[in-house]
mmCIF file of C-alpha atoms in Angstrom:
data_model
loop_
_atom_site.group_PDB
_atom_site.id
_atom_site.type_symbol
_atom_site.label_atom_id
_atom_site.label_comp_id
_atom_site.label_asym_id
_atom_site.label_seq_id
_atom_site.Cartn_x
_atom_site.Cartn_y
_atom_site.Cartn_z
ATOM 1 C CA MET A 1040 27.087 -69.270 24.779
ATOM 2 C CA ALA A 1041 29.788 -67.181 26.436
ATOM 3 C CA SER A 1042 29.574 -66.819 30.211
ATOM 4 C CA HIS A 1043 29.370 -63.478 31.995
ATOM 5 C CA SER A 1044 33.005 -63.805 33.083
ATOM 6 C CA ASP A 1045 34.080 -64.556 29.490
ATOM 7 C CA ALA A 1046 32.232 -61.487 28.237
ATOM 8 C CA ALA A 1047 33.807 -59.327 30.940
ATOM 9 C CA ALA A 1048 37.267 -60.633 30.063
ATOM 10 C CA GLN A 1049 36.662 -59.932 26.376
ATOM 11 C CA GLN A 1050 35.535 -56.392 27.137
ATOM 12 C CA ALA A 1051 38.605 -55.826 29.311
ATOM 13 C CA ASN A 1052 40.833 -57.013 26.466
ATOM 14 C CA VAL A 1053 39.193 -54.615 24.027
ATOM 15 C CA LEU A 1054 39.563 -51.732 26.492
ATOM 16 C CA HIS A 1055 43.225 -52.608 26.901
ATOM 17 C CA GLU A 1056 43.662 -52.552 23.125
ATOM 18 C CA ALA A 1057 41.935 -49.152 22.984
ATOM 19 C CA ALA A 1058 44.338 -47.799 25.599
ATOM 20 C CA GLN A 1059 47.275 -49.030 23.532
ATOM 21 C CA TRP A 1060 45.878 -47.388 20.403
ATOM 22 C CA LEU A 1061 45.462 -44.156 22.353
ATOM 23 C CA LEU A 1062 49.155 -44.218 23.252
ATOM 24 C CA ARG A 1063 50.282 -45.171 19.746
ATOM 25 C CA LEU A 1064 48.184 -42.675 17.783
ATOM 26 C CA HIS A 1065 48.219 -39.645 20.078
ATOM 27 C CA TYR A 1066 51.503 -39.829 21.968
ATOM 28 C CA ASP A 1067 53.841 -41.548 19.485
ATOM 29 C CA THR A 1068 54.530 -40.911 15.793
ATOM 30 C CA PRO A 1069 52.254 -43.396 14.010
ATOM 31 C CA ALA A 1070 53.076 -44.798 10.592
ATOM 32 C CA ALA A 1071 50.543 -45.029 7.775
ATOM 33 C CA SER A 1072 50.241 -48.738 8.451
ATOM 34 C CA ASP A 1073 49.309 -47.963 12.060
ATOM 35 C CA GLN A 1074 46.396 -45.813 10.921
ATOM 36 C CA LEU A 1075 45.139 -48.557 8.612
ATOM 37 C CA ALA A 1076 45.461 -51.182 11.331
ATOM 38 C CA PHE A 1077 43.613 -48.927 13.748
ATOM 39 C CA GLU A 1078 40.727 -48.411 11.328
ATOM 40 C CA GLN A 1079 40.430 -52.161 10.863
ATOM 41 C CA TRP A 1080 40.475 -52.675 14.630
ATOM 42 C CA LEU A 1081 37.836 -49.972 15.148
ATOM 43 C CA ALA A 1082 35.497 -51.475 12.546
ATOM 44 C CA GLN A 1083 35.416 -54.909 14.157
ATOM 45 C CA SER A 1084 32.413 -54.297 16.430
ATOM 46 C CA ASP A 1085 30.404 -51.805 18.473
ATOM 47 C CA THR A 1086 32.416 -52.942 21.498
ATOM 48 C CA HIS A 1087 35.590 -51.678 19.827
ATOM 49 C CA ALA A 1088 33.937 -48.368 18.925
ATOM 50 C CA ASN A 1089 32.658 -47.862 22.476
ATOM 51 C CA ALA A 1090 36.068 -48.711 23.921
ATOM 52 C CA TRP A 1091 37.671 -46.099 21.680
ATOM 53 C CA GLN A 1092 35.219 -43.458 22.871
ATOM 54 C CA LYS A 1093 36.192 -44.242 26.458
ATOM 55 C CA ALA A 1094 39.857 -43.948 25.502
ATOM 56 C CA LEU A 1095 39.214 -40.509 24.024
ATOM 57 C CA LYS A 1096 37.522 -39.444 27.269
ATOM 58 C CA VAL A 1097 40.667 -40.438 29.155
ATOM 59 C CA ARG A 1098 42.758 -38.337 26.784
ATOM 60 C CA GLN A 1099 40.394 -35.380 27.152
ATOM 61 C CA ILE A 1100 40.465 -35.493 30.947
ATOM 62 C CA PHE A 1101 44.245 -35.821 30.944
ATOM 63 C CA GLU A 1102 44.606 -32.720 28.782
ATOM 64 C CA VAL A 1103 42.132 -30.740 30.908
ATOM 65 C CA LEU A 1104 44.132 -31.589 34.014
ATOM 66 C CA GLN A 1105 47.351 -30.531 32.283
ATOM 67 C CA GLU A 1106 45.780 -27.141 31.617
ATOM 68 C CA ASP A 1107 44.698 -26.871 35.248
ATOM 69 C CA SER A 1108 48.228 -27.620 36.482
ATOM 70 C CA ALA A 1109 49.698 -25.044 34.115
ATOM 71 C CA VAL A 1110 47.291 -22.326 35.136
ATOM 72 C CA GLY A 1111 47.514 -23.034 38.873
ATOM 73 C CA CYS A 1112 45.005 -21.738 41.364
ATOM 74 C CA ASP A 1113 44.377 -18.763 43.594
ATOM 75 C CA ALA A 1114 46.259 -18.533 46.852
ATOM 76 C CA ALA A 1115 43.092 -17.844 48.791
ATOM 77 C CA GLY A 1116 40.855 -20.835 49.381
ATOM 78 C CA THR A 1117 37.995 -18.961 51.040
ATOM 79 C CA THR A 1118 36.080 -16.029 49.595
ATOM 80 C CA ALA A 1119 32.951 -14.224 50.623
ATOM 81 C CA ASN A 1120 29.582 -14.622 48.959
ATOM 82 C CA SER A 1121 27.591 -11.431 49.383
ATOM 83 C CA ASP A 1122 24.278 -13.120 48.579
ATOM 84 C CA ASN A 1123 24.429 -15.848 51.197
ATOM 85 C CA GLY A 1124 27.272 -14.910 53.499
ATOM 86 C CA VAL A 1125 28.819 -18.302 52.763
ATOM 87 C CA ARG A 1126 31.819 -19.240 50.679
ATOM 88 C CA ALA A 1127 34.203 -21.872 51.940
ATOM 89 C CA HIS A 1128 36.416 -24.709 50.850
ATOM 90 C CA ALA A 1129 37.751 -27.109 53.413
ATOM 91 C CA GLU A 1130 41.243 -26.998 51.928
ATOM 92 C CA PRO A 1131 43.006 -23.679 51.213
ATOM 93 C CA GLY A 1132 44.402 -23.087 47.752
ATOM 94 C CA CYS A 1133 43.102 -25.090 44.835
ATOM 95 C CA PRO A 1134 39.417 -25.960 44.716
ATOM 96 C CA PRO A 1135 38.760 -29.488 45.909
ATOM 97 C CA MET A 1136 38.812 -32.166 43.275
ATOM 98 C CA THR A 1137 35.907 -34.338 44.222
ATOM 99 C CA GLY A 1138 33.695 -36.823 42.476
ATOM 100 C CA GLN A 1139 30.612 -38.998 42.708
ATOM 101 C CA ALA A 1140 32.273 -42.184 41.671
ATOM 102 C CA PRO A 1141 34.625 -43.349 44.383
ATOM 103 C CA SER A 1142 36.423 -45.625 41.957
ATOM 104 C CA VAL A 1143 37.837 -42.702 39.921
ATOM 105 C CA ALA A 1144 41.430 -41.901 40.923
ATOM 106 C CA GLN A 1145 41.128 -38.138 40.814
ATOM 107 C CA GLN A 1146 44.152 -37.376 42.951
ATOM 108 C CA ALA A 1147 46.115 -39.979 41.023
ATOM 109 C CA LEU A 1148 45.324 -38.162 37.791
ATOM 110 C CA LYS A 1149 46.451 -34.872 39.288
ATOM 111 C CA THR A 1150 49.699 -36.449 40.461
ATOM 112 C CA LEU A 1151 50.281 -38.117 37.101
ATOM 113 C CA VAL A 1152 49.844 -34.793 35.329
ATOM 114 C CA ALA A 1153 52.418 -33.112 37.563
ATOM 115 C CA GLU A 1154 54.900 -35.950 37.065
ATOM 116 C CA THR A 1155 54.352 -35.934 33.320
ATOM 117 C CA GLN A 1156 55.151 -32.224 33.142
ATOM 118 C CA ARG A 1157 58.377 -32.686 35.128
ATOM 119 C CA LYS A 1158 59.819 -35.914 33.784
ATOM 120 C CA SER A 1159 61.067 -37.505 30.596
ATOM 121 C CA GLN A 1160 59.174 -38.871 27.620
ATOM 122 C CA GLN A 1161 59.615 -42.345 29.096
ATOM 123 C CA ALA A 1162 57.919 -41.229 32.316
ATOM 124 C CA ARG A 1163 55.196 -39.548 30.274
ATOM 125 C CA ARG A 1164 54.465 -42.792 28.463
ATOM 126 C CA ARG A 1165 54.499 -44.786 31.715
ATOM 127 C CA ASN A 1166 52.013 -42.397 33.278
ATOM 128 C CA LEU A 1167 49.765 -42.504 30.240
ATOM 129 C CA GLN A 1168 49.796 -46.281 30.453
ATOM 130 C CA LEU A 1169 48.548 -45.965 34.023
ATOM 131 C CA LEU A 1170 45.799 -43.675 32.743
ATOM 132 C CA GLY A 1171 44.870 -46.439 30.349
ATOM 133 C CA ALA A 1172 44.710 -48.848 33.262
ATOM 134 C CA LEU A 1173 42.449 -46.432 35.108
ATOM 135 C CA MET A 1174 40.177 -46.449 32.078
ATOM 136 C CA LEU A 1175 40.038 -50.244 32.159
ATOM 137 C CA ALA A 1176 39.124 -50.325 35.832
ATOM 138 C CA ALA A 1177 36.455 -47.637 35.888
ATOM 139 C CA PRO A 1178 35.338 -46.714 32.360
ATOM 140 C CA ALA A 1179 31.834 -45.656 33.362
ATOM 141 C CA SER A 1180 33.080 -43.217 35.979
ATOM 142 C CA TRP A 1181 34.832 -40.757 33.700
ATOM 143 C CA VAL A 1182 31.633 -39.127 32.508
ATOM 144 C CA ALA A 1183 30.407 -38.715 36.088
ATOM 145 C CA TRP A 1184 33.724 -37.178 37.103
ATOM 146 C CA ARG A 1185 33.782 -34.726 34.226
ATOM 147 C CA SER A 1186 30.178 -33.624 34.673
ATOM 148 C CA SER A 1187 30.417 -33.124 38.437
ATOM 149 C CA SER A 1188 33.902 -31.738 39.047
ATOM 150 C CA TRP A 1189 33.364 -28.273 37.592
ATOM 151 C CA GLN A 1190 30.122 -27.824 39.545
ATOM 152 C CA GLN A 1191 31.927 -28.709 42.737
ATOM 153 C CA TRP A 1192 34.741 -26.280 42.061
ATOM 154 C CA ARG A 1193 32.154 -23.501 41.890
ATOM 155 C CA ALA A 1194 30.241 -24.653 44.983
ATOM 156 C CA ASP A 1195 29.775 -22.352 47.963
ATOM 157 C CA VAL A 1196 30.976 -25.027 50.392
ATOM 158 C CA ALA A 1197 32.979 -28.100 49.372
ATOM 159 C CA THR A 1198 35.312 -30.804 50.634
ATOM 160 C CA SER A 1199 37.929 -32.833 48.830
ATOM 161 C CA THR A 1200 38.589 -36.542 49.201
ATOM 162 C CA GLY A 1201 39.027 -37.590 52.821
ATOM 163 C CA GLN A 1202 37.987 -34.248 54.299
ATOM 164 C CA ARG A 1203 35.083 -33.198 56.502
ATOM 165 C CA HIS A 1204 33.938 -29.649 57.089
ATOM 166 C CA THR A 1205 31.498 -27.984 59.495
ATOM 167 C CA GLN A 1206 29.794 -24.744 58.468
ATOM 168 C CA MET A 1207 27.446 -22.480 60.422
ATOM 169 C CA LEU A 1208 24.753 -21.224 58.058
ATOM 170 C CA PRO A 1209 23.389 -17.650 58.127
ATOM 171 C CA ASP A 1210 20.238 -18.741 59.998
ATOM 172 C CA GLY A 1211 22.205 -20.519 62.728
ATOM 173 C CA SER A 1212 21.712 -24.019 61.320
ATOM 174 C CA LEU A 1213 24.693 -26.371 61.294
ATOM 175 C CA LEU A 1214 25.918 -28.016 58.089
ATOM 176 C CA VAL A 1215 28.491 -30.837 58.133
ATOM 177 C CA LEU A 1216 29.974 -32.038 54.828
ATOM 178 C CA ASN A 1217 31.425 -35.503 54.437
ATOM 179 C CA THR A 1218 34.214 -36.443 52.033
ATOM 180 C CA GLY A 1219 33.917 -35.337 48.407
ATOM 181 C CA SER A 1220 30.862 -33.147 48.956
ATOM 182 C CA ALA A 1221 29.691 -29.875 47.440
ATOM 183 C CA VAL A 1222 26.821 -27.573 48.405
ATOM 184 C CA ASN A 1223 25.427 -24.301 47.117
ATOM 185 C CA VAL A 1224 23.708 -22.060 49.674
ATOM 186 C CA ALA A 1225 20.739 -20.013 48.440
ATOM 187 C CA PHE A 1226 19.006 -18.128 51.261
ATOM 188 C CA SER A 1227 16.359 -15.596 50.274
ATOM 189 C CA PRO A 1228 13.558 -13.702 52.040
ATOM 190 C CA LYS A 1229 11.199 -16.561 51.104
ATOM 191 C CA GLU A 1230 13.208 -19.714 51.809
ATOM 192 C CA ARG A 1231 16.434 -21.300 53.026
ATOM 193 C CA ARG A 1232 17.668 -23.615 50.288
ATOM 194 C CA LEU A 1233 20.746 -25.817 50.013
ATOM 195 C CA GLN A 1234 21.624 -27.479 46.722
ATOM 196 C CA LEU A 1235 23.572 -30.700 47.260
ATOM 197 C CA LEU A 1236 25.709 -31.208 44.162
ATOM 198 C CA ALA A 1237 27.756 -34.171 45.345
ATOM 199 C CA GLY A 1238 28.546 -36.271 48.384
ATOM 200 C CA GLU A 1239 26.856 -36.340 51.772
ATOM 201 C CA ILE A 1240 25.763 -33.819 54.393
ATOM 202 C CA LEU A 1241 24.364 -33.780 57.913
ATOM 203 C CA VAL A 1242 22.079 -30.866 58.771
ATOM 204 C CA THR A 1243 20.873 -29.658 62.155
ATOM 205 C CA THR A 1244 18.287 -26.967 61.557
ATOM 206 C CA HIS A 1245 17.877 -23.937 63.797
ATOM 207 C CA ALA A 1246 15.122 -21.432 64.417
ATOM 208 C CA ASP A 1247 15.387 -18.879 61.627
ATOM 209 C CA ALA A 1248 17.725 -16.288 63.143
ATOM 210 C CA ALA A 1249 17.202 -13.801 60.314
ATOM 211 C CA ALA A 1250 13.419 -13.987 60.547
ATOM 212 C CA LEU A 1251 13.541 -13.447 64.302
ATOM 213 C CA ALA A 1252 15.985 -10.523 64.177
ATOM 214 C CA PRO A 1253 14.291 -7.403 65.641
ATOM 215 C CA HIS A 1254 15.987 -4.978 63.244
ATOM 216 C CA ARG A 1255 15.830 -6.839 59.968
ATOM 217 C CA GLN A 1256 15.786 -4.486 56.981
ATOM 218 C CA ALA A 1257 13.195 -6.298 54.853
ATOM 219 C CA PRO A 1258 9.944 -8.065 55.722
ATOM 220 C CA MET A 1259 10.490 -11.778 56.191
ATOM 221 C CA PRO A 1260 8.159 -14.610 57.185
ATOM 222 C CA GLN A 1261 8.598 -15.880 60.720
ATOM 223 C CA SER A 1262 9.642 -19.299 59.466
ATOM 224 C CA ARG A 1263 11.185 -19.630 56.040
ATOM 225 C CA PRO A 1264 11.085 -23.244 54.812
ATOM 226 C CA PHE A 1265 14.413 -25.075 55.003
ATOM 227 C CA LEU A 1266 14.963 -27.099 51.813
ATOM 228 C CA ILE A 1267 17.627 -29.465 50.491
ATOM 229 C CA GLU A 1268 17.600 -29.899 46.718
ATOM 230 C CA THR A 1269 19.243 -32.720 44.758
ATOM 231 C CA ALA A 1270 18.842 -33.842 41.161
ATOM 232 C CA GLN A 1271 16.179 -36.306 42.313
ATOM 233 C CA GLY A 1272 13.948 -34.009 44.356
ATOM 234 C CA THR A 1273 13.557 -31.771 47.401
ATOM 235 C CA ILE A 1274 13.651 -32.454 51.138
ATOM 236 C CA GLN A 1275 11.895 -30.034 53.489
ATOM 237 C CA ALA A 1276 13.024 -30.041 57.108
ATOM 238 C CA LEU A 1277 10.309 -30.001 59.745
ATOM 239 C CA GLY A 1278 12.410 -28.856 62.701
ATOM 240 C CA THR A 1279 14.929 -31.625 62.451
ATOM 241 C CA ARG A 1280 18.354 -33.245 62.266
ATOM 242 C CA PHE A 1281 18.872 -35.348 59.156
ATOM 243 C CA SER A 1282 21.423 -36.519 56.603
ATOM 244 C CA VAL A 1283 21.324 -36.583 52.806
ATOM 245 C CA ARG A 1284 23.628 -38.576 50.539
ATOM 246 C CA ILE A 1285 23.788 -38.754 46.758
ATOM 247 C CA LEU A 1286 24.340 -42.451 46.105
ATOM 248 C CA ASP A 1287 24.784 -42.177 42.335
ATOM 249 C CA ASP A 1288 23.482 -40.231 39.351
ATOM 250 C CA GLU A 1289 20.018 -41.713 39.858
ATOM 251 C CA THR A 1290 19.452 -41.956 43.621
ATOM 252 C CA THR A 1291 19.443 -39.836 46.783
ATOM 253 C CA ARG A 1292 19.242 -41.244 50.316
ATOM 254 C CA VAL A 1293 17.798 -39.291 53.243
ATOM 255 C CA ALA A 1294 17.845 -40.395 56.884
ATOM 256 C CA VAL A 1295 16.093 -38.587 59.745
ATOM 257 C CA TRP A 1296 17.585 -38.537 63.239
ATOM 258 C CA GLU A 1297 15.215 -36.094 64.948
ATOM 259 C CA HIS A 1298 11.646 -34.989 64.147
ATOM 260 C CA ALA A 1299 10.696 -35.346 60.456
ATOM 261 C CA VAL A 1300 11.236 -34.307 56.846
ATOM 262 C CA GLN A 1301 9.042 -34.232 53.775
ATOM 263 C CA VAL A 1302 10.510 -35.709 50.587
ATOM 264 C CA THR A 1303 9.147 -34.589 47.213
ATOM 265 C CA VAL A 1304 10.522 -36.316 44.124
ATOM 266 C CA ARG A 1305 10.923 -34.412 40.860
ATOM 267 C CA GLN A 1306 7.788 -35.922 39.371
ATOM 268 C CA GLY A 1307 5.637 -34.821 42.301
ATOM 269 C CA THR A 1308 5.217 -37.726 44.755
ATOM 270 C CA THR A 1309 5.516 -36.689 48.419
ATOM 271 C CA GLN A 1310 6.591 -38.882 51.343
ATOM 272 C CA LEU A 1311 6.738 -37.968 55.053
ATOM 273 C CA LEU A 1312 9.742 -39.431 56.840
ATOM 274 C CA HIS A 1313 9.965 -39.631 60.642
ATOM 275 C CA ALA A 1314 12.835 -39.936 63.117
ATOM 276 C CA GLN A 1315 14.941 -43.109 62.799
ATOM 277 C CA GLN A 1316 13.684 -43.718 59.258
ATOM 278 C CA GLN A 1317 15.459 -43.506 55.929
ATOM 279 C CA LEU A 1318 14.560 -43.951 52.287
ATOM 280 C CA ASP A 1319 16.097 -43.810 48.828
ATOM 281 C CA PHE A 1320 14.410 -41.851 46.062
ATOM 282 C CA THR A 1321 14.810 -41.177 42.368
ATOM 283 C CA GLN A 1322 13.259 -38.510 40.179
ATOM 284 C CA ALA A 1323 10.256 -40.771 39.619
ATOM 285 C CA SER A 1324 9.541 -42.390 42.987
ATOM 286 C CA ALA A 1325 10.524 -42.954 46.607
ATOM 287 C CA GLN A 1326 11.048 -46.338 48.214
ATOM 288 C CA ALA A 1327 9.193 -47.340 51.358
ATOM 289 C CA PRO A 1328 10.861 -46.044 54.545
ATOM 290 C CA VAL A 1329 13.112 -48.450 56.458
ATOM 291 C CA LEU A 1330 14.863 -48.286 59.815
ATOM 292 C CA ALA A 1331 17.789 -45.868 59.626
ATOM 293 C CA ASP A 1332 21.259 -47.173 60.439
ATOM 294 C CA VAL A 1333 22.496 -44.866 63.190
ATOM 295 C CA GLN A 1334 26.047 -46.123 62.642
ATOM 296 C CA SER A 1335 25.992 -44.521 59.207
ATOM 297 C CA THR A 1336 26.595 -41.141 60.884
ATOM 298 C CA LEU A 1337 29.864 -42.231 62.500
ATOM 299 C CA TRP A 1338 31.734 -40.661 59.591
ATOM 300 C CA GLN A 1339 31.492 -37.438 61.619
ATOM 301 C CA ASN A 1340 33.982 -39.054 63.992
ATOM 302 C CA GLY A 1341 36.118 -40.531 61.237
ATOM 303 C CA MET A 1342 34.897 -44.093 61.768
ATOM 304 C CA LEU A 1343 33.220 -46.809 59.733
ATOM 305 C CA MET A 1344 31.421 -49.397 61.843
ATOM 306 C CA ALA A 1345 31.094 -52.592 59.816
ATOM 307 C CA LYS A 1346 28.616 -55.207 60.984
ATOM 308 C CA ASP A 1347 28.786 -58.344 58.866
ATOM 309 C CA MET A 1348 29.394 -56.222 55.750
ATOM 310 C CA ARG A 1349 30.668 -57.671 52.505
ATOM 311 C CA LEU A 1350 34.329 -56.894 51.971
ATOM 312 C CA ASP A 1351 33.684 -55.281 48.596
ATOM 313 C CA ALA A 1352 31.146 -52.940 50.228
ATOM 314 C CA VAL A 1353 33.649 -52.010 52.940
ATOM 315 C CA VAL A 1354 36.359 -51.337 50.361
ATOM 316 C CA ALA A 1355 33.960 -49.219 48.288
ATOM 317 C CA GLU A 1356 33.188 -47.135 51.374
ATOM 318 C CA LEU A 1357 36.866 -46.705 52.269
ATOM 319 C CA ALA A 1358 37.519 -45.624 48.676
ATOM 320 C CA ARG A 1359 35.361 -42.546 49.230
ATOM 321 C CA TYR A 1360 37.916 -41.294 51.751
ATOM 322 C CA ARG A 1361 41.101 -42.240 49.930
ATOM 323 C CA PRO A 1362 42.679 -40.304 47.035
ATOM 324 C CA GLY A 1363 43.300 -42.563 44.077
ATOM 325 C CA PHE A 1364 41.888 -45.901 43.048
ATOM 326 C CA LEU A 1365 40.986 -48.584 45.599
ATOM 327 C CA GLN A 1366 39.286 -51.792 44.481
ATOM 328 C CA CYS A 1367 38.420 -55.231 45.809
ATOM 329 C CA ASP A 1368 39.050 -58.335 43.739
ATOM 330 C CA ARG A 1369 35.838 -60.184 42.952
ATOM 331 C CA ALA A 1370 37.250 -63.434 44.358
ATOM 332 C CA VAL A 1371 37.282 -62.043 47.912
ATOM 333 C CA GLY A 1372 34.427 -59.540 47.688
ATOM 334 C CA GLY A 1373 31.993 -61.815 49.521
ATOM 335 C CA LEU A 1374 34.091 -62.151 52.683
ATOM 336 C CA ARG A 1375 32.366 -60.672 55.731
ATOM 337 C CA VAL A 1376 33.761 -57.831 57.828
ATOM 338 C CA SER A 1377 32.810 -56.707 61.339
ATOM 339 C CA GLY A 1378 34.544 -54.061 63.415
ATOM 340 C CA ALA A 1379 35.514 -50.387 63.632
ATOM 341 C CA LEU A 1380 37.672 -49.007 60.815
ATOM 342 C CA SER A 1381 39.322 -45.609 60.562
ATOM 343 C CA LEU A 1382 38.198 -43.354 57.731
ATOM 344 C CA ASP A 1383 40.951 -40.861 58.543
ATOM 345 C CA ASP A 1384 43.669 -43.502 58.104
ATOM 346 C CA THR A 1385 42.590 -45.859 55.347
ATOM 347 C CA ASP A 1386 46.024 -47.489 55.250
ATOM 348 C CA ALA A 1387 45.479 -48.591 58.852
ATOM 349 C CA ALA A 1388 41.969 -49.770 57.992
ATOM 350 C CA LEU A 1389 43.257 -51.879 55.104
ATOM 351 C CA ALA A 1390 46.054 -53.298 57.252
ATOM 352 C CA LEU A 1391 43.509 -54.302 59.884
ATOM 353 C CA ILE A 1392 41.411 -56.048 57.242
ATOM 354 C CA ALA A 1393 44.467 -57.931 55.982
ATOM 355 C CA GLN A 1394 45.272 -59.049 59.535
ATOM 356 C CA ASN A 1395 41.856 -60.570 60.051
ATOM 357 C CA LEU A 1396 40.936 -61.939 56.631
ATOM 358 C CA PRO A 1397 42.755 -64.149 54.104
ATOM 359 C CA VAL A 1398 43.582 -61.168 51.891
ATOM 360 C CA ARG A 1399 46.578 -59.042 51.013
ATOM 361 C CA ILE A 1400 46.864 -55.384 50.044
ATOM 362 C CA ALA A 1401 48.616 -54.910 46.693
ATOM 363 C CA GLN A 1402 49.901 -51.409 45.893
ATOM 364 C CA ARG A 1403 50.712 -50.827 42.245
ATOM 365 C CA THR A 1404 51.371 -47.185 43.148
ATOM 366 C CA ARG A 1405 50.438 -45.035 46.115
ATOM 367 C CA TYR A 1406 47.190 -44.219 44.334
ATOM 368 C CA TRP A 1407 46.435 -47.673 42.918
ATOM 369 C CA VAL A 1408 45.560 -50.274 45.568
ATOM 370 C CA THR A 1409 43.811 -53.637 45.231
ATOM 371 C CA VAL A 1410 42.576 -56.048 47.898
ATOM 372 C CA LEU A 1411 43.423 -59.565 46.699
ATOM 373 C CA ALA A 1412 43.287 -63.122 47.972
ATOM 374 C CA ARG A 1413 46.323 -64.031 50.036
#
């Protein structure tokens, strides 16, 4: 029976072959014999068929990004939203290119597209080979990137990789977005609702300024509920300061720092969460509350405080703040890390790790970095 590592190696080989077929069939001039050989390769197994589908996704994303580069973007990065009084992007110019999977090299793709448009056919092929390598490293992330990126571009408030942004909401509440985050703001006479599309936010609620205004034009309840909506459910603030993070396509994490919130999952279960507690929830259920890690909010100050964390977990967290692809080799992933690391300067953070652990930082390109055994 093949071991897990053998199966993983076999899958990687098939993905590599799929990337090569992508280059040969779509970016070269294939001969009739190439087409026949490809069909025979494709028919070998479901693994080959699935690998080819992933290769086609890479090609599709590459072509979409080429179109984006050709079209360009508006010069103004901030516009007004008459419904909510909120429309902001943390970076002027192009909408932020953000994603839920930190292993997807979004900025690397954008850079590769620009280089491909400027340079020779040889450079084009070299860049496409790097796209194939990206597919090998993070095949499951492409779908998440494609499904989330357009939503984020249309978001009322958004940040790109490595950015943070603070926004005063129409009611006086304070919204802080972490890296790669996107929020829609939907305030109405009945409620104050934020839709978290991606990333992580910290919210400090405020007495409803609009409801308390003496000359408001329309009747409004004295206290409109303040709600955060994600794909997994809804969080209602009960006079509070709290954070919400989308961990993946299936899970949202909420942590309360002051007062309380009420969490309602999509399928109806409700859970009250008090100060210094956090929980993860899906559409179907919520986990039992646990003690919140107060150090998890240090991202506001551009810091990651590691306390006996696995190296692979630290690298995954740093990857959220770094454009491109950052990974940790499995051989060193279990090493333990303690200390303060900069999220604003991930190069410095990686250098500090390399100084204190038996690892080295290998840079294939500026946007392709791996932590390896020394």
